Rosetta silent file (secondary structure, phi, psi, omega in degrees, C-alpha in Angstrom):
SEQUENCE: MDRAVVPVLAVPLLVTSRMQLMLPVQETPFISERSYNNEEVIIDGDKMPGTPAALGASLAGKDRGIFHVEKAEYWRFIHITLTKGPYGVYVKDSHNNYFERLTTHSNYETGFHMQNSISNNEIVYLDTYNNADPRNNGQNADGMAIKEGSGAGNIIRGIRSYENSDDGIDLYEFKSSVTILDNIIFDNGVNRWNFNPHRGDGIGIKLGGGSPANRANVNHVARNNFSFRNRRGFSDNNMPGDMTLIHNTAWKNREEGFNQRTSMATYENNLAANNAGSSSLSKQNTLNSVKGKGNNWEKGGSWQDADFKATSTSLVKGRRQADGKITRSDFLRPVDGGNYGATTHWV
SCORE:     score description
SCORE:     0.000 S_00000001
   1 L     0.000  140.418  178.182   62.771  -22.623  -11.088 S_00000001
   2 L   -69.613  141.045  175.693   59.277  -23.264  -12.383 S_00000001
   3 L   -72.127  -39.203  179.459   58.283  -26.893  -12.766 S_00000001
   4 E  -155.188  155.697  178.508   56.130  -26.106  -15.802 S_00000001
   5 E  -123.672  129.243  175.102   54.849  -23.078  -17.658 S_00000001
   6 E  -105.500  100.191 -176.190   51.336  -22.759  -19.065 S_00000001
   7 E   -77.790  145.619  174.277   51.578  -19.929  -21.641 S_00000001
   8 E  -117.006  121.913 -175.377   48.580  -17.772  -22.483 S_00000001
   9 L   -73.334  152.555 -176.157   48.710  -16.223  -25.953 S_00000001
  10 L   -82.903   65.070  171.094   48.199  -12.505  -26.464 S_00000001
  11 L  -126.713  145.596  179.418   44.780  -12.668  -28.086 S_00000001
  12 L   -61.833  132.376  179.589   41.615  -11.244  -26.509 S_00000001
  13 E  -116.148  122.520  176.252   39.715  -13.994  -24.688 S_00000001
  14 E  -106.306  113.448 -175.065   35.975  -13.618  -24.015 S_00000001
  15 L  -106.757  150.603 -178.917   34.915  -16.188  -21.427 S_00000001
  16 L  -111.539   -7.536  173.757   31.384  -17.237  -20.463 S_00000001
  17 L  -147.388  164.747 -174.526   32.201  -19.126  -17.258 S_00000001
  18 L   -62.111  150.416  172.504   34.923  -18.969  -14.638 S_00000001
  19 E   -96.298   97.260 -167.439   38.380  -20.351  -15.387 S_00000001
  20 E   -98.233  134.183  173.516   38.610  -22.541  -12.302 S_00000001
  21 E  -116.870  104.830  172.920   41.738  -24.043  -10.794 S_00000001
  22 E  -117.492  100.897 -165.661   40.947  -26.634   -8.123 S_00000001
  23 L  -119.920  145.240  174.458   44.241  -28.407   -7.734 S_00000001
  24 L   -68.847  156.658  176.390   45.653  -31.050   -5.413 S_00000001
  25 L   -61.046  134.571  178.099   48.480  -30.085   -3.107 S_00000001
  26 L  -135.527  162.481 -178.775   51.777  -30.454   -4.914 S_00000001
  27 L   -83.452  160.913  171.878   55.386  -29.994   -4.038 S_00000001
  28 L   -65.996  163.472   -0.205   57.610  -27.178   -5.195 S_00000001
  29 L   -76.692  179.786 -170.727   58.849  -25.992   -7.639 S_00000001
  30 L   -74.576  157.275  161.191   56.058  -23.884   -9.045 S_00000001
  31 E  -104.287  136.668 -177.074   53.800  -24.268  -12.053 S_00000001
  32 E  -112.763  140.012  165.748   53.293  -20.947  -13.851 S_00000001
  33 E  -116.181  115.042 -171.518   50.400  -19.560  -15.838 S_00000001
  34 E  -148.631  164.819  177.107   51.717  -16.520  -17.628 S_00000001
  35 E   -67.625  147.237  179.918   51.521  -14.505  -20.811 S_00000001
  36 H   -75.927  128.053  174.507   53.473  -15.881  -23.747 S_00000001
  37 H    56.719   30.822  177.574   56.708  -14.028  -24.481 S_00000001
  38 H    61.795   24.310  177.734   55.692  -11.290  -22.010 S_00000001
  39 L   -79.661  165.963  178.695   52.898  -10.128  -24.327 S_00000001
  40 L   -82.794  126.724  177.838   49.726   -8.491  -23.053 S_00000001
  41 L  -116.919  128.584  178.985   46.882  -10.945  -22.420 S_00000001
  42 E  -119.853  123.586  176.446   43.343   -9.684  -21.746 S_00000001
  43 E  -112.345  117.948 -173.188   40.636  -12.025  -20.463 S_00000001
  44 E  -103.729  120.280 -178.487   37.157  -10.487  -20.680 S_00000001
  45 L  -101.292   21.963 -170.332   34.447  -11.922  -18.432 S_00000001
  46 L   -66.101  -15.660  178.803   31.592   -9.754  -19.658 S_00000001
  47 L  -100.802    8.267  179.432   29.475  -12.781  -20.695 S_00000001
  48 L   -81.550  159.850  173.594   29.786  -14.549  -17.341 S_00000001
  49 L   -58.949  143.692  176.811   26.942  -14.776  -14.787 S_00000001
  50 L    78.044   29.768 -178.761   26.732  -11.742  -12.512 S_00000001
  51 L  -125.035   76.892   -7.111   28.175   -9.188  -14.934 S_00000001
  52 L   -97.342  162.836  170.965   26.558   -7.369  -13.343 S_00000001
  53 L   -76.171  153.445 -178.862   24.125   -8.967  -10.934 S_00000001
  54 L   -69.204  158.526  178.427   20.969   -6.992  -10.187 S_00000001
  55 L   -55.051  126.071  179.115   20.695   -4.772   -7.129 S_00000001
  56 L    83.894   -4.402 -178.491   20.212   -6.984   -4.071 S_00000001
  57 L   -76.236  159.068  174.552   20.907  -10.217   -5.949 S_00000001
  58 L   -95.723  163.302  177.659   23.193  -12.944   -4.659 S_00000001
  59 L  -131.690  114.422 -176.743   26.196  -14.355   -6.490 S_00000001
  60 L   -60.389  143.459 -179.792   26.924  -18.055   -6.062 S_00000001
  61 H   -55.750  -35.418 -178.239   30.399  -18.920   -4.859 S_00000001
  62 H   -68.518  -17.747 -178.201   31.013  -21.099   -7.905 S_00000001
  63 H   -96.782    6.226 -172.817   30.463  -18.090  -10.183 S_00000001
  64 L   -90.823  122.658  173.787   33.005  -15.835   -8.490 S_00000001
  65 L    98.628  128.579  166.486   36.095  -14.827  -10.400 S_00000001
  66 L   -61.286  -50.571  165.312   37.282  -14.933  -13.994 S_00000001
  67 E   -95.119  114.280  176.014   40.166  -16.810  -12.384 S_00000001
  68 E  -107.493  104.240 -172.958   38.607  -18.912   -9.611 S_00000001
  69 E  -106.643  112.673 -175.205   41.557  -20.341   -7.685 S_00000001
  70 E  -135.378  132.045  179.600   40.552  -22.888   -5.041 S_00000001
  71 L    54.458   42.523 -179.414   42.663  -25.388   -3.088 S_00000001
  72 L  -108.540  142.911  176.946   45.667  -24.443   -5.197 S_00000001
  73 E  -139.056  143.626  174.291   49.283  -24.500   -4.076 S_00000001
  74 L    60.587   46.439  171.378   52.583  -23.505   -5.668 S_00000001
  75 E  -112.434  150.687  171.253   51.213  -21.726   -8.707 S_00000001
  76 E  -119.802  135.318  175.232   52.487  -18.532  -10.288 S_00000001
  77 E  -121.604  121.894 -169.553   50.225  -16.199  -12.265 S_00000001
  78 E  -135.729  128.037  166.354   52.130  -13.569  -14.236 S_00000001
  79 L    59.913   60.300  177.800   51.240  -10.644  -16.532 S_00000001
  80 L  -135.116  141.425  176.839   47.554  -11.203  -17.306 S_00000001
  81 E  -105.685  133.047  179.452   44.666   -8.690  -17.395 S_00000001
  82 E  -126.075  121.985 -171.766   41.219   -9.713  -16.135 S_00000001
  83 E  -138.616  149.940  171.917   38.300   -7.393  -16.775 S_00000001
  84 L    62.924   32.105  177.067   34.486   -7.186  -16.586 S_00000001
  85 L  -107.996  172.906  172.800   34.045  -10.336  -14.525 S_00000001
  86 L   -84.523   82.195 -161.183   32.234  -11.163  -11.279 S_00000001
  87 L    81.090  142.280  172.694   35.529  -10.602   -9.414 S_00000001
  88 L   -78.486  -62.279  175.040   38.695  -10.541  -11.478 S_00000001
  89 E  -119.229  129.407  178.801   40.650  -13.043   -9.379 S_00000001
  90 E  -125.440  116.408 -173.941   38.890  -15.004   -6.618 S_00000001
  91 E  -119.142  130.647 -176.618   41.144  -17.135   -4.390 S_00000001
  92 E  -139.587  132.709  173.951   39.852  -19.504   -1.705 S_00000001
  93 E    51.336   54.034 -175.910   41.621  -22.013    0.559 S_00000001
  94 E  -136.241  151.635 -170.038   44.942  -21.692   -1.271 S_00000001
  95 E  -143.975  150.139  171.255   48.539  -21.462   -0.127 S_00000001
  96 L    61.591   37.550  178.876   52.073  -20.728   -1.332 S_00000001
  97 L  -109.106  160.472 -174.885   51.033  -19.021   -4.569 S_00000001
  98 E  -133.983  128.269 -177.805   52.597  -16.042   -6.328 S_00000001
  99 E  -124.512  121.403 -174.851   50.782  -13.410   -8.413 S_00000001
 100 E  -134.215  134.837  174.419   52.831  -10.848  -10.350 S_00000001
 101 L    54.859   38.887  170.318   51.977   -7.983  -12.730 S_00000001
 102 L   -85.669  155.780  171.281   48.303   -8.827  -12.996 S_00000001
 103 E  -126.275  127.247  176.189   45.749   -6.162  -13.852 S_00000001
 104 E  -125.759  111.197 -176.984   42.176   -6.427  -12.588 S_00000001
 105 E  -141.795  152.296  174.539   39.933   -3.600  -13.705 S_00000001
 106 L    58.936   32.863  174.078   36.288   -2.788  -14.387 S_00000001
 107 L   -87.409  164.324 -173.908   35.047   -5.927  -12.655 S_00000001
 108 L   -97.901   11.055  169.309   31.623   -6.119  -11.016 S_00000001
 109 L  -147.121 -160.905  179.049   32.992   -7.158   -7.627 S_00000001
 110 L   -58.394  143.573  179.362   36.440   -6.871   -6.018 S_00000001
 111 L   -64.925  -52.115 -179.215   39.331   -6.889   -8.458 S_00000001
 112 E  -133.300  113.704 -171.007   41.518   -9.352   -6.536 S_00000001
 113 E  -125.708  133.920  175.248   39.865  -11.229   -3.650 S_00000001
 114 E  -129.601  143.289  178.224   41.198  -13.876   -1.239 S_00000001
 115 E  -158.323  170.713 -177.618   39.322  -15.556    1.624 S_00000001
 116 E    71.644 -135.435 -178.146   39.051  -18.515    4.022 S_00000001
 117 E   -82.449  107.595 -171.730   42.288  -20.436    4.650 S_00000001
 118 E  -135.648  118.946  179.662   44.940  -18.322    2.939 S_00000001
 119 E  -147.362  149.289  173.763   48.667  -18.481    3.731 S_00000001
 120 L    53.706   38.274  173.132   52.065  -17.683    2.235 S_00000001
 121 L  -102.548  146.155  178.656   50.676  -16.031   -0.860 S_00000001
 122 E  -127.646  127.291  177.850   52.390  -13.012   -2.410 S_00000001
 123 E  -112.281  117.666 -170.206   50.686  -10.442   -4.610 S_00000001
 124 E  -127.978  131.114  172.452   53.245   -8.270   -6.397 S_00000001
 125 L    57.198   38.863  173.889   52.894   -5.298   -8.791 S_00000001
 126 L   -79.097  139.180  165.816   49.141   -5.663   -9.220 S_00000001
 127 E  -112.113  121.048 -175.899   47.176   -2.830  -10.828 S_00000001
 128 E  -137.288  118.935 -170.867   43.544   -2.966   -9.717 S_00000001
 129 E  -155.561  158.642  174.723   41.098   -0.175  -10.494 S_00000001
 130 L    57.940   34.684  175.091   37.560    0.839  -11.418 S_00000001
 131 L   -94.790  134.917 -176.716   35.996   -2.209   -9.753 S_00000001
 132 L  -151.631  147.485 -177.870   32.429   -1.713   -8.485 S_00000001
 133 L  -115.527   95.399  179.654   29.544   -3.934   -7.352 S_00000001
 134 H   -58.778  -28.346 -176.889   26.149   -2.682   -8.578 S_00000001
 135 H   -69.639  -15.995  177.344   24.335   -5.429   -6.647 S_00000001
 136 H  -122.671   18.980 -177.501   25.457   -3.772   -3.389 S_00000001
 137 L    51.906   39.493  173.872   25.568   -0.133   -4.518 S_00000001
 138 L    82.784   11.457 -171.892   29.353   -0.193   -4.328 S_00000001
 139 L   -73.771  -29.080 -167.879   29.612   -1.527   -0.780 S_00000001
 140 L  -124.313    0.914 -176.846   31.997   -4.438   -1.298 S_00000001
 141 L   -87.775   99.584  176.475   34.094   -3.919   -4.425 S_00000001
 142 L   -94.463  165.940  170.095   37.654   -3.339   -3.243 S_00000001
 143 L   -71.694  -51.077 -178.190   40.747   -3.165   -5.338 S_00000001
 144 E  -137.301  131.902 -178.932   42.537   -5.831   -3.282 S_00000001
 145 E  -140.567  135.917  164.657   41.076   -7.853   -0.413 S_00000001
 146 E  -123.809  107.197 -164.136   42.206  -10.592    1.958 S_00000001
 147 E  -136.712  157.904  163.703   39.092  -11.142    4.039 S_00000001
 148 E    50.777   55.865  179.285   37.049  -13.426    6.262 S_00000001
 149 E  -177.434 -156.376  179.738   39.662  -16.036    7.045 S_00000001
 150 E  -160.820  165.336  178.650   43.108  -16.645    8.457 S_00000001
 151 L   145.365  136.301 -174.719   46.594  -17.786    7.554 S_00000001
 152 L   -86.960  161.408  167.135   50.128  -16.498    8.065 S_00000001
 153 L    83.854   15.238  179.292   52.707  -15.182    5.636 S_00000001
 154 E   -85.723  139.262 -176.197   50.607  -13.244    3.114 S_00000001
 155 E  -131.171  132.428  172.297   52.270  -10.239    1.451 S_00000001
 156 E  -114.589  115.276 -170.278   50.800   -7.420   -0.658 S_00000001
 157 E  -137.142  130.551  170.943   53.664   -5.572   -2.349 S_00000001
 158 L    68.051   25.869 -178.589   54.009   -2.864   -4.945 S_00000001
 159 L   -91.991  158.697  168.393   50.357   -2.726   -5.977 S_00000001
 160 E  -118.619  122.371 -178.256   48.358    0.242   -7.218 S_00000001
 161 E  -128.431  116.937 -171.936   44.716    0.189   -6.161 S_00000001
 162 E  -153.584  154.531  174.578   42.569    3.123   -7.196 S_00000001
 163 L    56.650   36.837  173.341   39.129    4.344   -8.214 S_00000001
 164 L   -96.475  155.322 -172.705   37.332    1.344   -6.708 S_00000001
 165 L   -71.942  -25.581  179.854   33.854    1.746   -5.239 S_00000001
 166 L  -111.943 -110.370 -173.454   34.813    0.537   -1.751 S_00000001
 167 L  -104.543  163.759  175.734   38.340    0.262   -0.319 S_00000001
 168 L   -76.588  -58.249  171.885   41.814    0.143   -1.802 S_00000001
 169 E  -124.814  130.857 -174.431   43.129   -2.715    0.357 S_00000001
 170 E  -129.983  120.893  177.561   40.658   -4.475    2.685 S_00000001
 171 L  -112.308   34.213 -177.079   41.554   -6.949    5.456 S_00000001
 172 L   -55.490  124.238  175.931   38.025   -7.187    6.883 S_00000001
 173 L    56.556   24.997  172.618   37.659  -10.068    9.373 S_00000001
 174 E   -93.607  123.782 -164.126   41.017  -11.578    8.420 S_00000001
 175 L   -99.921   16.670  175.954   42.403  -12.982   11.647 S_00000001
 176 L  -131.840  160.180 -175.311   46.105  -13.302   10.835 S_00000001
 177 L   -72.610  141.454  178.108   48.827  -10.763   10.205 S_00000001
 178 E  -125.191  141.735  174.960   49.425   -9.448    6.683 S_00000001
 179 E   -98.767  127.339 -176.510   52.441   -7.484    5.403 S_00000001
 180 E  -121.705  110.610 -166.212   51.549   -4.467    3.246 S_00000001
 181 E  -135.468  131.112  170.172   54.619   -2.987    1.557 S_00000001
 182 L    61.273   41.896 -177.559   55.356   -0.364   -1.140 S_00000001
 183 L  -108.035  156.095 -178.655   51.762    0.184   -2.273 S_00000001
 184 E  -126.499  112.297 -168.734   50.065    3.206   -3.860 S_00000001
 185 E  -125.733  123.531 -175.323   46.391    3.537   -2.968 S_00000001
 186 E  -158.320  156.176  171.457   44.208    6.441   -4.086 S_00000001
 187 L    59.024   33.275  176.942   40.812    7.812   -5.120 S_00000001
 188 L   -92.767  150.755  177.434   38.792    4.949   -3.643 S_00000001
 189 L    82.795   13.134  175.480   35.212    5.317   -2.406 S_00000001
 190 L   -95.046  135.265 -174.586   34.200    8.043   -4.855 S_00000001
 191 L   -81.596   91.239  178.292   30.832    7.443   -6.529 S_00000001
 192 L   -93.987   -1.459 -171.764   31.692    7.281  -10.234 S_00000001
 193 L  -115.054    5.199  179.952   28.769    4.952  -11.035 S_00000001
 194 L    58.412   37.355  172.719   25.848    7.079   -9.812 S_00000001
 195 L   -66.909  141.590 -178.779   24.860    4.541   -7.161 S_00000001
 196 L  -136.700  100.919   -2.121   21.946    5.806   -5.090 S_00000001
 197 L   -85.079  162.045  173.411   22.935    5.624   -2.338 S_00000001
 198 L   -84.224  127.279 -172.133   26.629    4.916   -2.674 S_00000001
 199 L  -111.844    7.518 -179.927   27.601    2.539    0.147 S_00000001
 200 L   -71.408  143.672  179.978   31.362    2.202   -0.290 S_00000001
 201 L   -75.200  -41.087  179.665   33.579    3.041    2.697 S_00000001
 202 L    73.468   35.233  175.196   36.447    4.506    0.714 S_00000001
 203 E   -91.919  129.883 -178.241   39.248    3.583    3.118 S_00000001
 204 E   -60.212  -61.143  177.544   42.617    3.452    1.432 S_00000001
 205 E  -125.120  108.182 -177.525   44.116    0.704    3.601 S_00000001
 206 E   -99.960  115.928 -171.085   41.609   -1.004    5.910 S_00000001
 207 L   -96.750   42.126  177.052   43.409   -3.079    8.522 S_00000001
 208 L   130.251 -151.029 -179.768   40.535   -5.294    9.636 S_00000001
 209 L   116.254 -178.316 -179.781   37.073   -4.834   11.048 S_00000001
 210 L   119.277 -178.831  178.228   33.873   -6.817   11.312 S_00000001
 211 L   -67.254  153.496 -178.815   31.497   -7.868   14.047 S_00000001
 212 H   -52.626  -37.138 -178.771   33.057   -8.334   17.519 S_00000001
 213 H   -68.963  -19.522 -176.586   32.715  -12.115   17.250 S_00000001
 214 H  -110.919   19.873  173.289   34.686  -12.110   13.997 S_00000001
 215 L  -104.368  157.895  176.356   37.609   -9.956   15.080 S_00000001
 216 L  -151.213  157.369  176.870   40.920  -11.197   16.412 S_00000001
 217 L   -66.524  122.142  179.816   44.179   -9.674   17.575 S_00000001
 218 E  -128.377  151.799 -178.310   46.321   -9.161   14.498 S_00000001
 219 L  -119.127   57.604  179.459   49.763   -7.669   14.055 S_00000001
 220 L   -58.865  147.770  174.806   49.574   -6.267   10.540 S_00000001
 221 E  -119.943  122.239  176.203   52.663   -4.471    9.245 S_00000001
 222 E  -118.650  117.348 -175.403   52.227   -1.537    6.836 S_00000001
 223 E  -134.328  130.954  173.507   55.478   -0.084    5.527 S_00000001
 224 L    58.288   53.004  177.160   56.194    2.486    2.816 S_00000001
 225 L  -116.162  143.395  170.007   52.653    2.928    1.499 S_00000001
 226 E  -101.219  133.438  173.478   50.979    5.982   -0.043 S_00000001
 227 E  -136.901  113.109 -174.470   47.274    6.481    0.623 S_00000001
 228 E  -144.236  150.249  176.733   45.724    9.635   -0.784 S_00000001
 229 L    58.714   28.475  168.178   42.424   11.155   -1.873 S_00000001
 230 L   -95.495 -176.518  172.123   40.381    8.355   -0.314 S_00000001
 231 L   -68.378  -50.958  171.429   37.777    8.947    2.399 S_00000001
 232 E  -126.131  153.346  179.786   40.334    7.841    4.990 S_00000001
 233 E   -78.300  -63.192 -179.344   43.957    6.989    4.468 S_00000001
 234 E  -131.736  140.551  178.465   44.609    4.169    6.945 S_00000001
 235 E  -150.437  138.683  171.985   42.193    2.660    9.480 S_00000001
 236 L   -78.892  -12.136  176.388   42.174   -0.277   11.890 S_00000001
 237 L    52.608   38.116  178.620   38.375   -0.293   11.451 S_00000001
 238 L    68.858   22.427  176.578   38.028   -1.314   15.123 S_00000001
 239 L   -86.691  129.519  177.425   40.261   -4.370   14.721 S_00000001
 240 L   -78.234  167.986  177.535   42.274   -5.210   17.861 S_00000001
 241 E   141.475 -167.628  178.630   45.926   -6.176   17.817 S_00000001
 242 E  -130.894   87.497 -172.329   49.393   -4.679   17.892 S_00000001
 243 E   -91.079  159.229  179.450   49.992   -3.202   14.460 S_00000001
 244 E  -127.299  123.741  177.581   53.100   -1.567   13.050 S_00000001
 245 E  -125.134  117.906 -174.230   53.005    1.358   10.611 S_00000001
 246 E  -133.441  131.034  174.429   56.358    2.684    9.401 S_00000001
 247 L    55.261   48.957  173.952   57.215    5.220    6.677 S_00000001
 248 L  -108.486  156.265  177.984   53.688    5.633    5.304 S_00000001
 249 E  -125.230  127.935  173.016   52.150    8.770    3.778 S_00000001
 250 E  -118.177  121.369 -171.924   48.513    9.860    4.077 S_00000001
 251 E  -138.826  129.746  171.792   47.692   12.911    1.956 S_00000001
 252 L    55.209   33.334  168.954   44.499   14.744    1.072 S_00000001
 253 L   -77.136  151.167 -171.415   42.100   12.090    2.299 S_00000001
 254 L   -69.378  -29.560  174.209   38.647   13.494    2.940 S_00000001
 255 L  -114.948 -137.820 -174.892   38.679   12.492    6.609 S_00000001
 256 L   -67.929  152.614  170.033   41.623   11.397    8.762 S_00000001
 257 L   -73.249  -50.826  177.813   44.956   10.379    7.377 S_00000001
 258 E  -125.007  128.518  179.322   45.440    7.730   10.077 S_00000001
 259 E  -127.751  103.642 -176.435   42.557    6.390   12.167 S_00000001
 260 E  -126.006   93.564 -170.624   43.665    3.922   14.848 S_00000001
 261 L  -101.073  -31.312 -169.503   40.905    3.616   17.426 S_00000001
 262 L  -113.973  -42.030 -174.956   40.976    0.082   18.823 S_00000001
 263 L   -79.675  153.189  162.347   44.320   -1.605   18.235 S_00000001
 264 E   -70.494  150.774 -179.314   47.583   -0.956   19.938 S_00000001
 265 E  -157.527  149.658  171.944   49.989    0.334   17.339 S_00000001
 266 E  -109.969  122.944  179.516   53.532    1.498   16.784 S_00000001
 267 E  -114.913  120.944  177.638   53.872    4.482   14.461 S_00000001
 268 E  -134.818  129.915  171.058   57.323    5.452   13.246 S_00000001
 269 L    58.056   37.789  174.934   58.383    7.949   10.571 S_00000001
 270 L   -94.079  163.053 -179.293   54.935    8.407    9.037 S_00000001
 271 E  -133.519  129.182  173.929   53.679   11.543    7.315 S_00000001
 272 E  -127.439  131.705 -176.760   50.155   12.968    7.300 S_00000001
 273 E  -152.223  136.646  172.084   49.329   16.174    5.442 S_00000001
 274 L    57.902   32.072  171.865   46.291   18.061    4.206 S_00000001
 275 L   -88.918  161.039  177.795   43.812   15.432    5.351 S_00000001
 276 L    54.440   28.685  177.027   40.308   16.301    6.579 S_00000001
 277 L    67.770   21.557 -175.426   40.530   19.572    4.674 S_00000001
 278 L  -132.792  143.014  173.264   43.123   20.993    7.057 S_00000001
 279 L   -91.827   -6.894 -179.868   46.783   21.910    6.867 S_00000001
 280 E   -71.537  125.621 -178.608   47.072   21.819   10.669 S_00000001
 281 H   -67.970  -20.036  178.727   49.182   18.855   11.729 S_00000001
 282 H   -77.516   -8.734 -176.292   47.149   18.529   14.922 S_00000001
 283 H  -114.227   18.978 -173.868   44.014   17.727   12.890 S_00000001
 284 L   -86.236  -29.377 -165.901   45.339   14.986   10.643 S_00000001
 285 E  -136.665  162.221  165.499   44.668   11.823   12.621 S_00000001
 286 E  -122.523  106.369 -172.513   42.579    9.999   15.225 S_00000001
 287 E  -128.971  119.168  174.682   45.032    7.883   17.208 S_00000001
 288 L  -117.234  143.355  175.949   44.335    5.998   20.443 S_00000001
 289 L    54.745   39.108 -179.223   46.810    3.730   22.259 S_00000001
 290 E  -109.741  132.798  171.134   49.526    4.574   19.757 S_00000001
 291 E  -114.648  150.217 -177.764   53.197    4.801   20.584 S_00000001
 292 E  -179.944 -179.373  178.734   55.689    6.123   18.135 S_00000001
 293 E  -161.177  156.261  173.239   58.449    8.462   17.092 S_00000001
 294 L    74.724   12.101  178.690   59.679   10.398   14.104 S_00000001
 295 L   -84.393  146.051 -171.877   56.235   11.189   12.646 S_00000001
 296 H   -65.131  -27.725 -176.963   55.865   14.570   10.961 S_00000001
 297 H   -75.083  -11.633 -178.070   52.876   15.653   13.070 S_00000001
 298 H   -67.450  -23.529 -178.578   54.865   15.434   16.288 S_00000001
 299 H   -83.469  -11.332  179.846   56.495   18.781   15.592 S_00000001
 300 L    74.635 -173.089 -178.724   53.153   20.589   15.333 S_00000001
 301 L    85.605 -146.460 -176.695   52.403   23.535   13.099 S_00000001
 302 E  -134.934  169.237  179.753   51.056   23.117    9.586 S_00000001
 303 L  -141.143  127.462  178.762   51.942   21.458    6.303 S_00000001
 304 L  -111.837  164.964  175.987   51.255   22.795    2.821 S_00000001
 305 H   -60.158  -28.721  178.300   51.656   21.194   -0.582 S_00000001
 306 H   -65.764  -13.635  177.306   54.644   23.475   -1.066 S_00000001
 307 H   -81.936   -1.171  173.299   56.352   21.454    1.677 S_00000001
 308 E  -103.170  150.075  175.404   56.595   18.528   -0.760 S_00000001
 309 L   -69.633  -34.778 -178.995   59.147   18.300   -3.562 S_00000001
 310 E  -153.796  139.406  179.571   56.474   17.042   -5.988 S_00000001
 311 L  -126.042    1.864 -178.568   52.713   16.489   -5.802 S_00000001
 312 L   -70.168  119.268 -179.121   51.771   15.547   -9.366 S_00000001
 313 L   -69.395  -13.456  176.455   49.968   12.207   -9.242 S_00000001
 314 H   -60.933  -22.164 -179.740   51.076   11.543  -12.819 S_00000001
 315 H   -66.610  -23.707 -178.801   54.387   10.493  -11.277 S_00000001
 316 H  -114.778    4.157 -179.186   52.784    7.342   -9.841 S_00000001
 317 H  -101.927   -6.605 -173.004   50.175    6.677  -12.537 S_00000001
 318 L   -74.298 -178.921  179.927   52.444    5.947  -15.464 S_00000001
 319 L   -63.974  140.802  177.232   53.385    2.697  -17.120 S_00000001
 320 L   -72.490  156.762  172.979   55.345    0.296  -14.987 S_00000001
 321 L   -72.635  170.078 -177.269   58.917   -0.626  -15.799 S_00000001
 322 L   -59.473  -29.670 -179.502   59.664   -4.065  -17.227 S_00000001
 323 L   -86.303    2.020  178.141   60.394   -5.399  -13.749 S_00000001
 324 L    95.589  -15.990  179.170   57.018   -4.181  -12.468 S_00000001
 325 L   -75.454  160.875  173.335   58.295   -1.284  -10.406 S_00000001
 326 L   -93.059  160.784 -179.228   57.184    2.280  -11.022 S_00000001
 327 L   -65.275  133.520  179.484   59.601    4.993  -12.061 S_00000001
 328 L   -66.114  144.557  178.765   61.366    6.566   -9.108 S_00000001
 329 L  -157.794 -178.757  176.127   60.507   10.167   -8.335 S_00000001
 330 L   -97.119   24.194 -178.524   60.254   12.740   -5.545 S_00000001
 331 E   -55.911  121.524  178.097   56.483   12.266   -5.246 S_00000001
 332 L    54.660   30.357  171.609   55.379   13.489   -1.798 S_00000001
 333 L   -89.255  137.841 -174.828   58.928   13.635   -0.495 S_00000001
 334 E   -71.411  137.663  177.634   59.400   16.418    2.063 S_00000001
 335 L   -61.194  -34.322 -175.794   61.336   19.508    1.064 S_00000001
 336 L   -75.077   -0.435  178.521   62.910   19.627    4.514 S_00000001
 337 L    73.948   12.045 -178.199   64.600   16.262    3.951 S_00000001
 338 L   -61.946  147.554 -178.114   62.879   14.753    6.965 S_00000001
 339 L   -88.059   62.525  177.224   63.090   11.004    7.440 S_00000001
 340 L  -146.018  157.737 -179.773   59.360   10.402    7.315 S_00000001
 341 L    89.348  171.799 -177.540   56.781    9.299    4.787 S_00000001
 342 L   -88.236  165.378  178.475   56.817    6.848    1.902 S_00000001
 343 L  -140.161  151.377  174.009   59.035    6.841   -1.165 S_00000001
 344 L   -85.966    1.677  178.186   58.825    5.460   -4.702 S_00000001
 345 L   -83.630   73.915 -176.909   62.460    4.410   -4.433 S_00000001
 346 L   -73.555  145.973  179.072   61.572    0.764   -3.880 S_00000001
 347 L   -72.357    0.000    0.000   64.313   -1.697   -3.047 S_00000001
């Protein structure tokens, strides 16, 4: 049960500086900041510093995020939209928080960003899209990021991250394991802003990376995720560790569906199809030091769109249900009934 609820009324809010939460450690139960009576709340950061910052400019840490959450514990943030800010949500050195049904779109940095000491936070049913950073020609604006830090127990679940200038989900230089479950990631890394040059990577789910000195062995778990029409579907980005990928689908990414070059990894019941411009199952992935079973490419041959029950992306783009889940469908489910790939039938 929540200890207290801070309601936010459903009127458009135009803010000129960050809404900062720097809170002392407190005991459970939670304090909630949520929309009043489940109404839609939109917080517009278009008058804040850095909206947008000039090409090559810096952005002070204190100016990051419409919601700037620092040293906060046991808070819930529910059903709020944050748009046109220098980051939508920026979380630093915070633990045991819960974020549900937020929307972060059209921000000038990453939509939802966490870094430094970060543990036991859960991000659920987030929609994050159309975020881009003009000051870096699109290099760093992800939909969702947990980066440059460490801390156990973080979960990203049921989010949709799409049409961002860089990656869908980015775990760059994060040195602890993260669970990535039931997410739909697509159309990231496409230059919709006429950046010249466009510097975004466009990896759907990036499982680490960074300079050798800032990498660490991590055991990320990615289960039941869709990653499609990005530059790459899934990549360890040269991060070491022993990762687990189960029941994921990579479809129509411009390069590989799965790219696992450095880490050890277990792959079970995954599906890759029509990536890198090829229907040949032997050309879908770049996998080193991977053990696995039950993946669709193990049988060889080819895979066409006709081998799926449904391919219309409208099935996963619609309005969420009241509980935050998306409507169940046969999107990218195999006609042959094989036990591989992701499903929208979330538990």
